[in-house]
Amino acid sequence: MITAWGCAVRLPVVLMLLLLTGCVPESKTSRELEGLGEQIVDHWEARQEVADADYEYSQGLAPDDYHLRLEVTLKAEAVTDQVVDEIVEIGERDCWLGPWDTYYPTYVVRRTDGTEIRSGTFHLRPEMEQKWGPRTPQVIPTSR
């Protein structure tokens, strides 16, 4: 038999376990950022130089604690500075045209042998407007 006291004790324990395991409700923000990750990966995989591409999205406990990490692996024989620049530009373009103004995904470009070629953060710069047009981004809600 479950008593009122038993429920009062169990509920906070269950809530604490959900928080500690990272089980936070999916939000519009998480769906849109995952969509951005999927879009960049799709555009990368359309390139013949790409052997593999993937993304990992995670959300911390804070409302503004979002992480989108993208990885792309290039076929070793196709790696040139120009190809790497073009791969990074695809990510920059998709981020520029994406939904958020206050979020900067990270990326890693590797060769098929696992060697890291370049890594960084996709930053949005004013001169991108000349290249890809104006944007009407939203600002990711924060707790501040």
PDB file of C-alpha atoms in Angstrom:
ATOM      1  CA  MET A   1       0.000   0.000   0.000  1.00  0.00           C
ATOM      2  CA  ILE A   2       1.390   3.397  -1.007  1.00  0.00           C
ATOM      3  CA  THR A   3       0.783   6.143   1.484  1.00  0.00           C
ATOM      4  CA  ALA A   4       0.738   9.888   0.902  1.00  0.00           C
ATOM      5  CA  TRP A   5       4.083  10.090   2.716  1.00  0.00           C
ATOM      6  CA  GLY A   6       5.537   7.411   0.413  1.00  0.00           C
ATOM      7  CA  CYS A   7       4.469   9.395  -2.664  1.00  0.00           C
ATOM      8  CA  ALA A   8       5.877  12.595  -1.198  1.00  0.00           C
ATOM      9  CA  VAL A   9       9.269  10.915  -0.751  1.00  0.00           C
ATOM     10  CA  ARG A  10       9.321   9.065  -4.068  1.00  0.00           C
ATOM     11  CA  LEU A  11       8.358  11.978  -6.318  1.00  0.00           C
ATOM     12  CA  PRO A  12      11.416  14.136  -5.504  1.00  0.00           C
ATOM     13  CA  VAL A  13      13.670  11.084  -5.870  1.00  0.00           C
ATOM     14  CA  VAL A  14      12.243  10.287  -9.315  1.00  0.00           C
ATOM     15  CA  LEU A  15      12.582  13.923 -10.415  1.00  0.00           C
ATOM     16  CA  MET A  16      16.191  14.024  -9.186  1.00  0.00           C
ATOM     17  CA  LEU A  17      17.015  10.843 -11.107  1.00  0.00           C
ATOM     18  CA  LEU A  18      15.520  12.265 -14.295  1.00  0.00           C
ATOM     19  CA  LEU A  19      17.602  15.417 -13.939  1.00  0.00           C
ATOM     20  CA  LEU A  20      20.795  13.516 -13.167  1.00  0.00           C
ATOM     21  CA  THR A  21      20.362  11.257 -16.190  1.00  0.00           C
ATOM     22  CA  GLY A  22      19.908  14.224 -18.509  1.00  0.00           C
ATOM     23  CA  CYS A  23      16.264  13.508 -19.230  1.00  0.00           C
ATOM     24  CA  VAL A  24      14.996  16.946 -20.042  1.00  0.00           C
ATOM     25  CA  PRO A  25      11.894  17.521 -22.122  1.00  0.00           C
ATOM     26  CA  GLU A  26      12.441  18.050 -25.844  1.00  0.00           C
ATOM     27  CA  SER A  27      11.903  21.652 -26.834  1.00  0.00           C
ATOM     28  CA  LYS A  28      11.364  23.520 -30.070  1.00  0.00           C
ATOM     29  CA  THR A  29      14.977  24.680 -29.733  1.00  0.00           C
ATOM     30  CA  SER A  30      16.329  21.140 -29.527  1.00  0.00           C
ATOM     31  CA  ARG A  31      14.300  20.026 -32.558  1.00  0.00           C
ATOM     32  CA  GLU A  32      15.524  22.990 -34.602  1.00  0.00           C
ATOM     33  CA  LEU A  33      19.159  22.529 -33.618  1.00  0.00           C
ATOM     34  CA  GLU A  34      18.963  18.806 -34.355  1.00  0.00           C
ATOM     35  CA  GLY A  35      17.430  19.746 -37.701  1.00  0.00           C
ATOM     36  CA  LEU A  36      20.396  22.032 -38.350  1.00  0.00           C
ATOM     37  CA  GLY A  37      22.772  19.162 -37.560  1.00  0.00           C
ATOM     38  CA  GLU A  38      20.897  16.840 -39.927  1.00  0.00           C
ATOM     39  CA  GLN A  39      20.915  19.463 -42.678  1.00  0.00           C
ATOM     40  CA  ILE A  40      24.665  20.098 -42.470  1.00  0.00           C
ATOM     41  CA  VAL A  41      25.383  16.349 -42.443  1.00  0.00           C
ATOM     42  CA  ASP A  42      23.107  15.834 -45.481  1.00  0.00           C
ATOM     43  CA  HIS A  43      24.893  18.597 -47.390  1.00  0.00           C
ATOM     44  CA  TRP A  44      28.305  17.183 -46.479  1.00  0.00           C
ATOM     45  CA  GLU A  45      27.317  13.639 -47.459  1.00  0.00           C
ATOM     46  CA  ALA A  46      26.248  14.905 -50.888  1.00  0.00           C
ATOM     47  CA  ARG A  47      29.920  15.650 -51.597  1.00  0.00           C
ATOM     48  CA  GLN A  48      31.930  12.871 -53.257  1.00  0.00           C
ATOM     49  CA  GLU A  49      34.981  13.662 -51.086  1.00  0.00           C
ATOM     50  CA  VAL A  50      33.091  12.768 -47.896  1.00  0.00           C
ATOM     51  CA  ALA A  51      33.450   9.257 -46.481  1.00  0.00           C
ATOM     52  CA  ASP A  52      31.237   9.871 -43.445  1.00  0.00           C
ATOM     53  CA  ALA A  53      29.513  12.671 -41.553  1.00  0.00           C
ATOM     54  CA  ASP A  54      27.607  12.801 -38.303  1.00  0.00           C
ATOM     55  CA  TYR A  55      26.438  15.136 -35.581  1.00  0.00           C
ATOM     56  CA  GLU A  56      25.810  14.890 -31.874  1.00  0.00           C
ATOM     57  CA  TYR A  57      23.310  17.107 -30.123  1.00  0.00           C
ATOM     58  CA  SER A  58      23.031  17.346 -26.371  1.00  0.00           C
ATOM     59  CA  GLN A  59      21.296  19.649 -23.967  1.00  0.00           C
ATOM     60  CA  GLY A  60      22.449  20.309 -20.443  1.00  0.00           C
ATOM     61  CA  LEU A  61      20.306  21.189 -17.482  1.00  0.00           C
ATOM     62  CA  ALA A  62      20.393  24.960 -18.008  1.00  0.00           C
ATOM     63  CA  PRO A  63      17.935  26.420 -20.546  1.00  0.00           C
ATOM     64  CA  ASP A  64      20.789  27.832 -22.646  1.00  0.00           C
ATOM     65  CA  ASP A  65      23.137  24.823 -22.403  1.00  0.00           C
ATOM     66  CA  TYR A  66      23.031  23.459 -25.961  1.00  0.00           C
ATOM     67  CA  HIS A  67      25.787  21.497 -27.677  1.00  0.00           C
ATOM     68  CA  LEU A  68      25.863  20.634 -31.378  1.00  0.00           C
ATOM     69  CA  ARG A  69      29.064  18.943 -32.494  1.00  0.00           C
ATOM     70  CA  LEU A  70      29.537  18.016 -36.134  1.00  0.00           C
ATOM     71  CA  GLU A  71      32.124  15.631 -37.548  1.00  0.00           C
ATOM     72  CA  VAL A  72      33.011  14.967 -41.151  1.00  0.00           C
ATOM     73  CA  THR A  73      35.511  12.426 -42.468  1.00  0.00           C
ATOM     74  CA  LEU A  74      37.074  13.064 -45.860  1.00  0.00           C
ATOM     75  CA  LYS A  75      38.487  10.380 -48.113  1.00  0.00           C
ATOM     76  CA  ALA A  76      42.258  10.624 -47.703  1.00  0.00           C
ATOM     77  CA  GLU A  77      42.891  10.975 -51.444  1.00  0.00           C
ATOM     78  CA  ALA A  78      40.432  13.883 -51.678  1.00  0.00           C
ATOM     79  CA  VAL A  79      41.878  16.069 -48.918  1.00  0.00           C
ATOM     80  CA  THR A  80      43.039  19.464 -50.160  1.00  0.00           C
ATOM     81  CA  ASP A  81      42.908  22.888 -48.534  1.00  0.00           C
ATOM     82  CA  GLN A  82      40.205  23.884 -51.020  1.00  0.00           C
ATOM     83  CA  VAL A  83      38.005  20.878 -50.184  1.00  0.00           C
ATOM     84  CA  VAL A  84      38.374  21.490 -46.435  1.00  0.00           C
ATOM     85  CA  ASP A  85      37.530  25.183 -46.940  1.00  0.00           C
ATOM     86  CA  GLU A  86      34.421  24.207 -48.940  1.00  0.00           C
ATOM     87  CA  ILE A  87      33.308  21.726 -46.259  1.00  0.00           C
ATOM     88  CA  VAL A  88      33.654  24.377 -43.555  1.00  0.00           C
ATOM     89  CA  GLU A  89      31.847  26.896 -45.762  1.00  0.00           C
ATOM     90  CA  ILE A  90      28.872  24.530 -46.089  1.00  0.00           C
ATOM     91  CA  GLY A  91      28.574  24.466 -42.297  1.00  0.00           C
ATOM     92  CA  GLU A  92      28.937  28.237 -42.046  1.00  0.00           C
ATOM     93  CA  ARG A  93      26.277  28.773 -44.712  1.00  0.00           C
ATOM     94  CA  ASP A  94      23.798  26.410 -43.092  1.00  0.00           C
ATOM     95  CA  CYS A  95      24.389  28.044 -39.694  1.00  0.00           C
ATOM     96  CA  TRP A  96      23.966  31.510 -41.239  1.00  0.00           C
ATOM     97  CA  LEU A  97      20.677  30.481 -42.818  1.00  0.00           C
ATOM     98  CA  GLY A  98      19.680  28.523 -39.708  1.00  0.00           C
ATOM     99  CA  PRO A  99      17.245  29.463 -36.985  1.00  0.00           C
ATOM    100  CA  TRP A 100      19.469  30.814 -34.225  1.00  0.00           C
ATOM    101  CA  ASP A 101      21.636  33.868 -33.714  1.00  0.00           C
ATOM    102  CA  THR A 102      23.164  33.032 -30.350  1.00  0.00           C
ATOM    103  CA  TYR A 103      24.471  29.532 -30.933  1.00  0.00           C
ATOM    104  CA  TYR A 104      27.711  28.389 -32.540  1.00  0.00           C
ATOM    105  CA  PRO A 105      28.120  24.666 -33.283  1.00  0.00           C
ATOM    106  CA  THR A 106      31.580  23.096 -33.210  1.00  0.00           C
ATOM    107  CA  TYR A 107      33.042  20.951 -35.964  1.00  0.00           C
ATOM    108  CA  VAL A 108      35.891  18.557 -36.666  1.00  0.00           C
ATOM    109  CA  VAL A 109      37.180  17.599 -40.117  1.00  0.00           C
ATOM    110  CA  ARG A 110      39.151  14.333 -40.272  1.00  0.00           C
ATOM    111  CA  ARG A 111      40.775  12.076 -42.841  1.00  0.00           C
ATOM    112  CA  THR A 112      39.741   8.441 -43.144  1.00  0.00           C
ATOM    113  CA  ASP A 113      42.895   7.480 -41.225  1.00  0.00           C
ATOM    114  CA  GLY A 114      41.538   9.446 -38.228  1.00  0.00           C
ATOM    115  CA  THR A 115      43.920  12.394 -38.495  1.00  0.00           C
ATOM    116  CA  GLU A 116      42.263  15.672 -37.528  1.00  0.00           C
ATOM    117  CA  ILE A 117      42.650  18.244 -40.291  1.00  0.00           C
ATOM    118  CA  ARG A 118      40.724  21.179 -38.882  1.00  0.00           C
ATOM    119  CA  SER A 119      38.380  21.943 -36.028  1.00  0.00           C
ATOM    120  CA  GLY A 120      36.640  25.006 -34.776  1.00  0.00           C
ATOM    121  CA  THR A 121      33.374  26.791 -34.245  1.00  0.00           C
ATOM    122  CA  PHE A 122      30.975  28.053 -36.877  1.00  0.00           C
ATOM    123  CA  HIS A 123      30.862  31.790 -36.171  1.00  0.00           C
ATOM    124  CA  LEU A 124      28.375  34.082 -37.844  1.00  0.00           C
ATOM    125  CA  ARG A 125      30.010  37.182 -39.320  1.00  0.00           C
ATOM    126  CA  PRO A 126      28.326  40.276 -40.827  1.00  0.00           C
ATOM    127  CA  GLU A 127      30.074  39.796 -44.200  1.00  0.00           C
ATOM    128  CA  MET A 128      28.183  36.511 -44.651  1.00  0.00           C
ATOM    129  CA  GLU A 129      25.097  38.550 -45.513  1.00  0.00           C
ATOM    130  CA  GLN A 130      26.719  39.610 -48.811  1.00  0.00           C
ATOM    131  CA  LYS A 131      27.342  35.980 -49.697  1.00  0.00           C
ATOM    132  CA  TRP A 132      24.117  34.303 -48.526  1.00  0.00           C
ATOM    133  CA  GLY A 133      21.643  37.133 -48.035  1.00  0.00           C
ATOM    134  CA  PRO A 134      19.922  38.571 -44.979  1.00  0.00           C
ATOM    135  CA  ARG A 135      18.717  36.425 -42.155  1.00  0.00           C
ATOM    136  CA  THR A 136      15.926  36.727 -39.621  1.00  0.00           C
ATOM    137  CA  PRO A 137      17.218  34.611 -36.773  1.00  0.00           C
ATOM    138  CA  GLN A 138      15.657  34.008 -33.433  1.00  0.00           C
ATOM    139  CA  VAL A 139      17.608  34.294 -30.231  1.00  0.00           C
ATOM    140  CA  ILE A 140      17.880  31.117 -28.183  1.00  0.00           C
ATOM    141  CA  PRO A 141      16.018  31.736 -24.951  1.00  0.00           C
ATOM    142  CA  THR A 142      18.283  31.982 -21.927  1.00  0.00           C
ATOM    143  CA  SER A 143      17.714  32.061 -18.224  1.00  0.00           C
ATOM    144  CA  ARG A 144      19.393  35.460 -17.924  1.00  0.00           C
TER     145      ARG A 144
END
